[in-house]
Coordinates of C-alpha atoms and ligand atoms in Angstrom, one line a residue:
M664 CA 11.2 -10.9 34.0
A665 CA 14.6 -11.1 32.0
N666 CA 14.9 -13.3 29.1
T667 CA 17.1 -16.1 30.3
L668 CA 16.8 -18.8 27.5
S669 CA 19.6 -19.5 25.0
A670 CA 18.9 -18.0 21.5
W671 CA 18.1 -21.4 20.1
D672 CA 15.8 -22.3 23.0
R673 CA 13.9 -18.9 22.5
Y674 CA 13.8 -19.7 18.8
K675 CA 12.0 -23.0 19.4
K676 CA 9.8 -21.6 22.1
Y677 CA 8.5 -18.7 20.1
L678 CA 8.6 -19.7 16.5
C679 CA 5.0 -19.6 15.3
V680 CA 4.6 -22.1 12.7
C681 CA 1.6 -21.8 10.2
P682 CA 1.9 -24.8 7.7
S683 CA -1.5 -24.0 6.2
V684 CA -0.1 -20.8 4.8
G685 CA 3.3 -21.8 4.3
M686 CA 4.9 -19.2 6.8
T687 CA 6.5 -19.1 10.1
V688 CA 7.2 -16.0 12.2
D689 CA 9.9 -15.9 14.6
S690 CA 10.0 -13.5 17.3
S691 CA 12.8 -14.9 19.4
R692 CA 15.1 -12.1 18.6
M693 CA 12.8 -9.4 20.2
N694 CA 14.1 -9.0 23.6
F695 CA 10.9 -9.4 25.6
G696 CA 10.8 -10.9 28.9
E697 CA 9.7 -14.6 29.5
D698 CA 6.5 -13.1 31.3
Y699 CA 5.6 -10.6 28.6
L700 CA 3.1 -12.8 26.7
G701 CA 1.3 -13.7 29.8
K702 CA 1.3 -10.1 30.8
M703 CA -0.5 -9.1 27.6
T704 CA -3.0 -11.8 27.5
P705 CA -5.8 -9.7 29.0
A706 CA -5.4 -6.9 26.8
L707 CA -4.9 -9.3 23.7
E708 CA -7.9 -11.1 24.6
K709 CA -9.8 -7.8 24.4
A710 CA -8.3 -7.1 21.0
F711 CA -9.5 -10.4 19.9
G712 CA -13.0 -9.7 20.9
A713 CA -13.1 -6.3 19.3
M714 CA -11.7 -8.0 16.0
D715 CA -14.3 -10.9 16.3
R716 CA -17.1 -8.0 16.6
L717 CA -15.7 -6.1 13.6
E718 CA -15.7 -9.2 11.5
A719 CA -19.3 -9.8 12.5
G720 CA -20.3 -6.3 11.2
A721 CA -20.0 -4.0 14.1
I722 CA -19.3 -0.2 13.3
A723 CA -15.8 -0.5 13.9
N724 CA -14.9 2.7 12.4
P725 CA -17.0 5.0 14.8
D726 CA -16.0 8.3 13.3
E727 CA -17.4 7.4 9.7
K728 CA -20.1 5.0 11.3
R729 CA -18.9 2.3 9.0
M730 CA -18.6 -1.4 9.2
V731 CA -15.1 -2.8 8.3
G732 CA -15.3 -5.6 5.9
H733 CA -12.1 -6.4 4.2
Y734 CA -12.1 -9.8 5.7
W735 CA -15.4 -10.6 3.8
L736 CA -14.0 -10.0 0.7
R737 CA -11.9 -13.3 0.7
D738 CA -14.8 -15.2 2.6
A739 CA -18.1 -13.8 1.6
E740 CA -20.0 -16.2 3.8
R741 CA -18.8 -14.1 6.7
A742 CA -20.4 -11.0 5.5
P743 CA -23.3 -10.1 7.8
T744 CA -26.1 -9.8 5.2
A745 CA -27.2 -11.6 2.1
E746 CA -27.0 -8.6 0.0
L747 CA -23.2 -8.2 0.8
R748 CA -22.6 -11.8 0.2
A749 CA -24.0 -11.5 -3.2
A750 CA -22.3 -8.1 -4.0
I751 CA -18.9 -9.7 -3.1
T752 CA -19.2 -12.8 -5.0
G753 CA -21.1 -11.3 -7.9
T754 CA -18.2 -8.7 -8.4
V755 CA -15.5 -11.5 -8.4
E756 CA -17.7 -13.2 -11.1
K757 CA -18.0 -9.9 -13.1
I758 CA -14.2 -9.5 -12.8
K759 CA -13.6 -12.9 -14.2
R760 CA -16.1 -12.5 -17.0
F761 CA -14.8 -9.2 -18.2
V762 CA -11.1 -10.3 -17.9
G763 CA -12.0 -13.6 -19.9
E764 CA -13.4 -11.4 -22.6
V765 CA -10.6 -9.1 -22.7
H766 CA -7.9 -11.9 -22.9
A767 CA -10.1 -13.5 -25.5
G768 CA -10.0 -10.3 -27.5
K769 CA -14.0 -10.0 -27.4
R770 CA -13.6 -6.7 -25.7
A771 CA -10.8 -5.0 -27.6
G772 CA -9.4 -1.5 -28.0
Q773 CA -9.6 0.5 -31.2
G774 CA -6.2 -0.9 -32.1
G775 CA -7.2 -4.6 -31.5
K776 CA -6.7 -6.9 -28.5
F777 CA -5.9 -5.3 -25.4
T778 CA -2.3 -5.9 -24.3
N779 CA -1.6 -3.1 -21.7
V780 CA -3.5 -2.0 -18.6
L781 CA -2.9 1.7 -17.3
V782 CA -4.1 2.0 -13.6
V783 CA -5.0 5.3 -12.6
G784 CA -5.3 5.6 -8.8
I785 CA -3.5 6.8 -5.6
G786 CA -2.8 5.7 -2.0
G787 CA -4.9 2.6 -1.3
S788 CA -6.1 2.8 -5.0
A789 CA -2.7 2.1 -6.3
L790 CA -0.3 0.8 -3.6
G791 CA -1.8 -2.7 -3.3
P792 CA -2.3 -3.1 -7.2
Q793 CA 1.4 -2.1 -7.7
F794 CA 2.9 -4.3 -5.0
V795 CA 0.9 -7.4 -6.2
A796 CA 1.7 -6.6 -9.8
D797 CA 5.3 -6.3 -9.2
A798 CA 5.5 -9.2 -6.9
L799 CA 4.1 -11.6 -9.2
T800 CA 5.0 -10.5 -12.7
T801 CA 6.5 -13.2 -15.0
A802 CA 7.4 -13.3 -18.5
G803 CA 4.0 -15.0 -19.2
D804 CA 1.8 -12.1 -18.1
K805 CA -1.3 -11.7 -20.4
M806 CA -1.0 -7.9 -20.1
R807 CA 1.6 -5.4 -19.1
V808 CA 0.7 -3.1 -16.3
F809 CA 1.3 0.7 -16.1
F810 CA 0.5 3.2 -13.3
F811 CA -0.6 6.8 -13.1
D812 CA -0.3 7.2 -9.3
N813 CA 0.3 11.0 -8.8
T814 CA -0.7 14.5 -10.5
D815 CA 2.8 14.9 -11.6
P816 CA 2.6 15.7 -15.4
D817 CA 6.2 14.6 -16.0
G818 CA 5.5 11.2 -14.3
M819 CA 2.5 10.7 -16.5
D820 CA 4.6 11.7 -19.8
R821 CA 7.1 9.0 -18.8
E822 CA 4.4 6.4 -18.3
L823 CA 2.7 7.3 -21.6
A824 CA 6.2 7.1 -23.5
R825 CA 6.6 3.7 -22.1
I826 CA 3.2 2.7 -23.2
S827 CA 3.9 4.1 -26.6
L828 CA 6.9 1.6 -26.9
A829 CA 4.6 -1.1 -25.9
D830 CA 1.8 -1.5 -28.5
G831 CA 0.5 2.1 -27.6
L832 CA -2.8 3.5 -26.3
S833 CA -5.1 1.9 -28.9
K834 CA -4.3 -1.4 -27.2
T835 CA -4.3 -0.1 -23.7
L836 CA -7.1 -0.7 -21.2
V837 CA -7.4 2.3 -18.6
V838 CA -8.6 1.2 -15.2
V839 CA -9.5 4.4 -13.1
I840 CA -9.8 3.4 -9.5
S841 CA -11.0 5.7 -6.7
K842 CA -13.3 4.7 -3.8
S843 CA -14.6 8.3 -3.2
G844 CA -14.6 9.0 -7.0
G845 CA -13.4 12.6 -6.3
T846 CA -9.6 12.3 -5.6
K847 CA -8.1 15.1 -7.5
E848 CA -4.8 13.3 -8.4
T849 CA -6.8 10.3 -9.8
R850 CA -9.1 12.7 -11.5
N851 CA -6.3 14.6 -12.9
G852 CA -4.8 11.4 -14.3
M853 CA -8.0 10.3 -15.8
L854 CA -8.0 13.7 -17.7
A855 CA -4.4 13.4 -18.9
A856 CA -5.2 9.9 -20.0
A857 CA -8.4 11.0 -22.0
A858 CA -6.4 14.0 -23.5
A859 CA -3.6 11.5 -24.7
Y860 CA -6.4 9.3 -26.3
K861 CA -7.7 12.4 -28.0
V862 CA -4.3 13.6 -29.4
A863 CA -4.0 9.9 -30.7
G864 CA -7.4 10.2 -32.5
L865 CA -9.0 7.4 -30.2
S866 CA -12.0 7.3 -28.0
F867 CA -11.1 7.2 -24.4
A868 CA -14.6 5.8 -23.4
K869 CA -14.0 2.7 -25.5
H870 CA -10.8 2.0 -23.5
A871 CA -11.9 2.8 -20.0
V872 CA -13.2 1.1 -17.0
A873 CA -13.9 2.6 -13.4
V874 CA -13.6 1.0 -10.0
T875 CA -15.5 3.4 -7.7
G876 CA -18.2 3.7 -5.3
E877 CA -21.8 3.9 -6.9
G878 CA -22.9 7.4 -7.7
S879 CA -19.6 9.0 -7.1
E880 CA -18.2 11.6 -9.4
L881 CA -16.1 9.2 -11.2
D882 CA -19.1 6.6 -11.6
K883 CA -21.2 9.5 -13.1
V884 CA -18.3 10.3 -15.6
A885 CA -18.3 6.6 -16.6
V886 CA -22.0 6.2 -17.1
S887 CA -22.3 9.5 -19.0
E888 CA -19.4 8.9 -21.3
G889 CA -20.3 5.2 -21.9
W890 CA -17.1 3.5 -20.6
L891 CA -16.7 -0.2 -21.1
E892 CA -17.4 -1.3 -17.6
R893 CA -17.9 -0.2 -13.9
F894 CA -16.9 -2.1 -10.9
P895 CA -18.0 -1.5 -7.3
M896 CA -16.3 -0.2 -4.3
W897 CA -18.2 -0.2 -1.0
D898 CA -18.1 2.2 2.0
W899 CA -17.2 -0.8 4.4
V900 CA -13.9 -1.4 2.6
G901 CA -11.0 1.1 3.4
G902 CA -8.8 2.2 0.9
R903 CA -5.7 0.6 2.2
T904 CA -7.4 -2.6 3.0
S905 CA -8.9 -2.8 -0.5
V906 CA -6.4 -5.1 -2.4
T907 CA -8.7 -8.1 -2.2
S908 CA -11.5 -6.0 -3.6
A909 CA -12.1 -5.2 -7.3
V910 CA -9.3 -2.5 -6.7
G911 CA -6.6 -5.1 -6.5
L912 CA -8.4 -7.9 -8.3
L913 CA -9.3 -6.5 -11.4
P914 CA -5.7 -5.2 -12.4
A915 CA -4.2 -8.7 -11.3
A916 CA -6.7 -10.6 -13.2
L917 CA -6.0 -8.6 -16.3
Q918 CA -2.2 -9.1 -15.8
G919 CA -3.0 -12.8 -15.9
L920 CA -2.4 -13.4 -12.1
D921 CA -4.3 -16.1 -10.2
I922 CA -6.9 -14.1 -8.1
D923 CA -8.5 -17.3 -6.7
A924 CA -5.1 -18.2 -5.2
L925 CA -4.8 -14.7 -3.9
L926 CA -7.9 -14.6 -2.2
A927 CA -7.4 -18.2 -0.9
G928 CA -4.3 -17.3 0.7
A929 CA -5.8 -14.4 2.5
R930 CA -8.7 -16.5 3.5
E931 CA -6.4 -19.1 5.1
M932 CA -4.2 -16.5 6.8
D933 CA -7.4 -15.0 8.1
G934 CA -8.4 -18.2 9.6
V935 CA -4.8 -18.7 11.2
T936 CA -5.1 -15.1 12.6
R937 CA -8.5 -15.4 13.9
V938 CA -7.2 -17.9 16.6
H939 CA -7.3 -16.5 20.1
D940 CA -3.8 -17.8 21.0
A941 CA -0.9 -15.5 20.6
K942 CA 1.6 -18.4 20.1
K943 CA -0.3 -19.8 17.2
N944 CA -1.4 -16.6 15.8
P945 CA 1.3 -14.8 13.7
A946 CA -0.6 -11.5 13.4
A947 CA -1.1 -11.4 17.2
M948 CA 2.7 -12.0 17.7
L949 CA 3.5 -9.3 15.4
A950 CA 1.1 -6.8 17.1
L951 CA 2.5 -7.7 20.5
M952 CA 6.2 -7.4 19.2
W953 CA 5.2 -3.9 17.9
Y954 CA 3.9 -3.0 21.3
H955 CA 6.8 -4.4 23.0
A956 CA 9.5 -2.6 20.7
G957 CA 7.8 0.8 21.1
C958 CA 6.3 0.5 24.5
G959 CA 2.9 0.8 23.0
K960 CA 3.9 4.3 21.8
G961 CA 5.5 3.8 18.5
L962 CA 8.9 4.5 19.9
K963 CA 10.7 2.3 17.6
D964 CA 10.6 2.5 13.7
M965 CA 9.7 -0.6 11.7
V966 CA 12.4 -1.5 9.2
V967 CA 10.9 -3.9 6.6
L968 CA 13.9 -5.8 5.1
P969 CA 12.7 -8.6 2.6
Y970 CA 15.5 -10.4 1.0
K971 CA 13.8 -10.7 -2.2
D972 CA 13.5 -8.3 -5.0
R973 CA 9.8 -9.3 -5.8
L974 CA 9.1 -7.9 -2.3
L975 CA 10.7 -4.5 -3.1
L976 CA 7.2 -2.5 -3.0
F977 CA 6.0 -4.4 0.3
S978 CA 7.6 -1.8 2.5
R979 CA 6.0 1.0 0.5
Y980 CA 2.6 -1.0 0.7
L981 CA 3.1 -1.5 4.4
Q982 CA 4.2 2.1 5.1
Q983 CA 0.7 3.3 4.0
L984 CA -1.2 0.2 5.6
V985 CA 0.6 1.0 9.0
M986 CA 1.2 4.6 9.2
E987 CA -2.2 5.7 7.8
S988 CA -4.0 3.2 10.1
L989 CA -1.8 3.8 13.3
G990 CA -0.7 7.3 12.8
K991 CA -3.5 9.1 14.9
E992 CA -3.5 12.1 17.1
K993 CA -6.4 11.0 19.4
D994 CA -7.3 7.6 20.9
L995 CA -11.0 6.3 20.8
A996 CA -11.9 8.1 23.9
G997 CA -10.5 11.4 22.5
N998 CA -7.5 11.8 24.5
V999 CA -4.5 13.1 22.4
V1000 CA -2.0 10.3 22.1
L1001 CA 0.0 11.0 19.0
Q1002 CA 0.2 7.3 18.0
G1003 CA 2.0 5.6 15.2
I1004 CA 4.9 3.5 14.0
A1005 CA 7.1 4.7 11.2
V1006 CA 8.0 2.2 8.5
Y1007 CA 10.6 2.1 6.0
G1008 CA 12.6 -0.5 4.1
N1009 CA 13.6 -1.7 0.7
K1010 CA 15.4 -5.0 0.2
G1011 CA 18.3 -7.2 1.1
S1012 CA 21.0 -7.6 0.6
T1013 CA 20.9 -4.3 -1.5
D1014 CA 20.3 -2.3 1.7
Q1015 CA 23.4 -3.7 3.5
H1016 CA 25.2 -1.3 1.1
A1017 CA 22.9 1.6 2.1
Y1018 CA 21.4 2.3 5.6
V1019 CA 22.1 -1.2 7.3
Q1020 CA 25.4 0.5 8.5
Q1021 CA 23.5 2.7 10.9
L1022 CA 21.1 -0.2 11.9
R1023 CA 24.2 -2.1 13.1
E1024 CA 26.3 0.6 14.6
G1025 CA 24.1 3.7 14.8
I1026 CA 21.0 4.9 16.7
N1027 CA 18.9 2.0 18.1
N1028 CA 15.6 3.4 17.3
F1029 CA 14.1 0.6 15.3
F1030 CA 13.2 -2.9 15.0
V1031 CA 13.8 -5.0 11.7
T1032 CA 11.0 -7.3 10.1
F1033 CA 13.1 -9.6 8.0
I1034 CA 11.3 -11.4 5.3
E1035 CA 13.0 -14.6 4.1
V1036 CA 11.6 -16.8 1.2
L1037 CA 12.9 -20.2 1.3
K1038 CA 12.6 -21.0 -2.5
D1039 CA 15.0 -19.0 -4.5
R1040 CA 13.2 -18.8 -7.8
A1041 CA 10.9 -20.8 -10.0
V1042 CA 13.4 -23.0 -11.7
G1043 CA 11.9 -24.3 -15.1
D1044 CA 10.0 -20.9 -15.6
A1045 CA 11.3 -18.4 -18.1
G1046 CA 14.0 -20.6 -19.1
N1047 CA 15.5 -20.9 -15.6
S1048 CA 16.7 -24.4 -16.3
A1049 CA 19.6 -24.6 -13.8
A1050 CA 20.6 -23.1 -10.4
M1051 CA 22.7 -20.0 -10.7
I1052 CA 25.9 -21.5 -9.5
V1053 CA 28.5 -18.9 -8.5
E1054 CA 31.2 -21.0 -6.7
P1055 CA 31.3 -24.8 -6.4
D1056 CA 28.1 -26.0 -4.4
V1057 CA 27.1 -22.4 -4.0
T1058 CA 24.4 -20.7 -5.7
S1059 CA 23.6 -17.0 -5.9
G1060 CA 20.5 -17.6 -3.9
D1061 CA 22.6 -19.1 -1.0
Y1062 CA 24.5 -15.9 -0.9
L1063 CA 21.2 -14.0 -0.5
H1064 CA 20.2 -16.4 2.3
G1065 CA 23.7 -16.0 3.8
F1066 CA 23.5 -12.3 3.7
F1067 CA 20.0 -12.5 5.4
Q1068 CA 21.3 -14.5 8.4
G1069 CA 24.6 -12.6 8.7
T1070 CA 22.6 -9.5 9.0
R1071 CA 20.2 -11.0 11.4
S1072 CA 22.9 -12.3 13.6
A1073 CA 25.0 -9.0 13.5
L1074 CA 22.1 -7.1 14.6
A1075 CA 21.1 -9.4 17.5
E1076 CA 24.9 -9.2 18.6
K1077 CA 24.7 -5.5 19.0
G1078 CA 21.3 -5.8 20.9
R1079 CA 19.2 -4.6 17.8
E1080 CA 15.9 -6.4 17.8
S1081 CA 14.2 -8.3 14.9
L1082 CA 11.4 -10.3 13.7
T1083 CA 11.8 -12.9 10.8
I1084 CA 8.8 -13.9 8.7
T1085 CA 9.9 -17.1 6.7
V1086 CA 7.8 -17.8 3.6
D1087 CA 8.0 -21.2 1.8
E1088 CA 7.7 -19.7 -1.7
L1089 CA 6.3 -16.5 -3.4
N1090 CA 3.2 -17.0 -5.2
A1091 CA -0.3 -15.6 -5.5
K1092 CA -1.4 -17.5 -2.4
T1093 CA 1.5 -16.4 -0.3
I1094 CA 1.2 -12.8 -1.4
G1095 CA -2.5 -13.0 -0.4
G1096 CA -1.4 -14.4 3.1
L1097 CA 1.2 -11.6 3.7
I1098 CA -1.3 -9.0 3.1
A1099 CA -3.9 -10.5 5.3
L1100 CA -1.2 -11.1 8.0
F1101 CA -0.4 -7.4 8.1
E1102 CA -3.9 -6.3 7.9
R1103 CA -5.0 -8.4 10.9
A1104 CA -1.7 -7.2 12.9
V1105 CA -2.6 -3.6 12.3
G1106 CA -6.2 -4.2 13.4
L1107 CA -5.0 -6.0 16.6
Y1108 CA -2.3 -3.3 17.4
A1109 CA -5.0 -0.6 17.0
E1110 CA -7.1 -2.4 19.6
L1111 CA -4.1 -2.7 22.0
V1112 CA -3.4 0.9 21.9
G1113 CA -7.1 2.1 21.6
I1114 CA -7.2 4.0 18.3
N1115 CA -9.4 4.0 15.2
A1116 CA -7.3 2.2 12.5
Y1117 CA -9.8 2.8 9.8
H1118 CA -10.2 6.5 9.3
Q1119 CA -7.7 8.9 8.0
P1120 CA -8.5 12.4 9.0
G1121 CA -5.0 13.5 8.2
V1122 CA -5.4 12.4 4.5
E1123 CA -8.7 14.4 4.3
A1124 CA -7.0 17.6 5.7
G1125 CA -4.3 17.4 3.0
K1126 CA -7.0 17.0 0.3
K1127 CA -8.5 20.1 1.6
A1128 CA -5.4 22.2 2.0
A1129 CA -4.5 21.7 -1.8
G1130 CA -7.8 23.0 -2.7
V1131 CA -7.2 26.2 -0.7
V1132 CA -3.9 26.9 -2.6
I1133 CA -5.7 26.1 -6.0
A1134 CA -8.3 28.8 -5.0
L1135 CA -5.7 31.3 -4.3
Q1136 CA -3.8 30.6 -7.5
L1137 CA -6.9 31.6 -9.4
K1138 CA -7.2 34.6 -7.5
V1139 CA -3.6 35.5 -8.2
L1140 CA -4.0 34.9 -12.0
K1141 CA -7.2 37.1 -12.1
H1142 CA -5.3 39.7 -10.5
L1143 CA -2.2 39.6 -12.9
R1144 CA -4.4 39.2 -15.9
S1145 CA -6.3 42.4 -15.2
G1146 CA -3.0 44.1 -16.0
K1147 CA -1.6 44.6 -12.4
S1148 CA 1.9 43.5 -11.5
G1149 CA 3.8 43.5 -8.2
T1150 CA 5.8 41.5 -5.8
A1151 CA 4.4 38.5 -3.9
E1152 CA 3.8 40.8 -0.8
E1153 CA 2.0 43.4 -3.0
I1154 CA 0.0 40.8 -4.9
A1155 CA -1.0 39.1 -1.5
T1156 CA -2.1 42.4 -0.1
A1157 CA -4.1 43.4 -3.1
I1158 CA -6.0 40.1 -3.3
G1159 CA -6.8 40.2 0.4
A1160 CA -4.5 37.4 1.2
A1161 CA -1.6 39.3 3.3
G1162 CA -1.9 36.5 5.8
E1163 CA -1.1 34.0 3.2
V1164 CA 1.9 35.8 1.6
E1165 CA 4.2 32.7 1.7
T1166 CA 1.6 30.7 -0.1
V1167 CA 1.2 33.5 -2.8
H1168 CA 5.1 33.7 -3.0
L1169 CA 5.3 30.0 -3.6
T1170 CA 2.4 29.8 -6.0
L1171 CA 3.9 32.6 -8.1
R1172 CA 7.4 31.1 -8.3
H1173 CA 5.5 27.9 -9.6
L1174 CA 3.3 29.8 -12.2
A1175 CA 6.3 31.7 -13.4
A1176 CA 8.3 28.4 -13.9
N1177 CA 5.6 27.0 -16.2
P1178 CA 4.9 28.7 -19.5
E1179 CA 1.1 27.6 -19.9
H1180 CA 0.2 30.3 -17.2
K1181 CA 2.1 33.0 -19.0
V1182 CA 3.2 34.7 -15.9
A1183 CA 6.7 36.5 -16.2
A1184 CA 9.0 37.2 -13.2
S1185 CA 11.5 40.0 -13.4
G1186 CA 14.4 40.4 -11.0
T1187 CA 16.9 38.1 -9.3
D1188 CA 15.7 38.6 -5.8
V1189 CA 13.9 35.4 -5.2
V1190 CA 11.4 36.9 -2.5
G1191 CA 11.2 40.5 -4.1
C1192 CA 10.8 39.9 -7.7
V1193 CA 8.0 41.5 -9.7
Y1194 CA 5.3 39.2 -11.3
R1195 CA 3.2 40.3 -14.3
A1196 CA 1.0 38.4 -16.8
G1197 CA 3.2 38.0 -19.9
Ligands
PA5_2341 O1 -6.5 4.4 2.4 C1 -7.1 5.4 2.1 O2 -8.3 5.5 2.5 C2 -6.6 6.4 1.1 O3 -5.1 6.3 1.1 C3 -7.1 6.5 -0.2 O4 -7.1 5.2 -0.8 C4 -6.7 7.4 -1.0 O5 -6.7 8.7 -0.6 C5 -7.4 7.4 -2.3 O6 -8.6 7.7 -2.3 P1 -9.8 7.2 -3.4 O7 -9.6 5.8 -3.6 O8 -11.1 7.7 -2.7 O9 -9.4 8.0 -4.5

């Protein structure tokens, strides 16, 4: 059935108003027919049922035979056993106690009271903490937060240089986060940080804490080296849904953010999105709109366009949450379905001077999720005593709002679909709410399309593939150090890796470019040059 109502009537009809979480979701500019919600009701009811069972402790991740319990993290009473409830509340108390001691200077670095936090982690063990830190930072933060979120040595050098300009390592607390405790990028970040402390004549153990699964490799290192503290991660919390566990709470609390408000916002949003009524449930509306836009096959990309600088990292955070959860080869029955929704975005109005041109006039392969924040800024904070007037009766924030509305209308005029999430104001509570909103939307959408949102076989495959390259590199180096030389093809054949000549070639190019390996290349032919130890 075609959509026959006026834009304003559709707006009134489909606006999902959630006063308890300070948010509304407007789906009226998605071009679904008036009978769409009714048609989807049976499938949505099934999805609601599956989410209810998941929250009650069912094995919702069948491949890994795990429960999926991120909702319990902000409402421990919902956890299925007393042991889990105690673990959740005990961890929040432990975080607060530890952070209180750090802020009071009772736990200090070798240079005195800790003023910096260096978080070492990747993927779900970094993106949530990074988003929260950037969204809620103020001039009044209790500690500055830095990140190692890759195994790029230059990236780590750059972060260390920033730390040295800000009180240095002796006042820096290093928080190493890895659920599995075996992720190489994080292990390398930890080793690089430890080396930097050594060079500075400092004890790394006296500045380090771990967030990891009990008994993991990282946990063993923390125990054997006598690190300051250890905080748990559990198998029933997925990496990309771990921001309301110690993974996100510890860095946020150290920064001085209100973690109780973050948890309360997530808890309240969980309450709102648990309701079995699409029009009152913003997560259900999002999931249904994603399904409508991409025909349940991810045929349209999701462009996340917040008109708020503080939400800049939200699209990166959502990119992982959505794409790692929904990007799956097979459905739960084992059929090849090649599911997923591509997510990208940055912020408005900045992006109007970049890719929005294509959104308005080019290929129509997307839907936009606008995020609007009603309150422009915290007047009174950080010396913001007056509104930023740029023209009579017009503030800089009014322009931001004008650009948001203008783009939304311009897209609609051209038949481009959009959703709009309006947030009353940005604070720890609404950030918690936004996180919970999308976690639930992803869970519901996964049920609608019949996939496991909670495993990540592709990520595991990538981790293994890197190991194969490193093993080959060690063979190549052994060969060269035995006094032999040759082209990539000759070396690959000599080490019994003729079938992997391209990997050998790429590895040799990288080895020769980095002096620590002492590999020399002679000749100008990129593919035919001769390598030797030198
Ligand atoms: O969401 C996920 O599961 C992944 O992105 C992980 O968070 C990421 O691979 C890091 O894993 P770990 O926390 O075990 O180091």
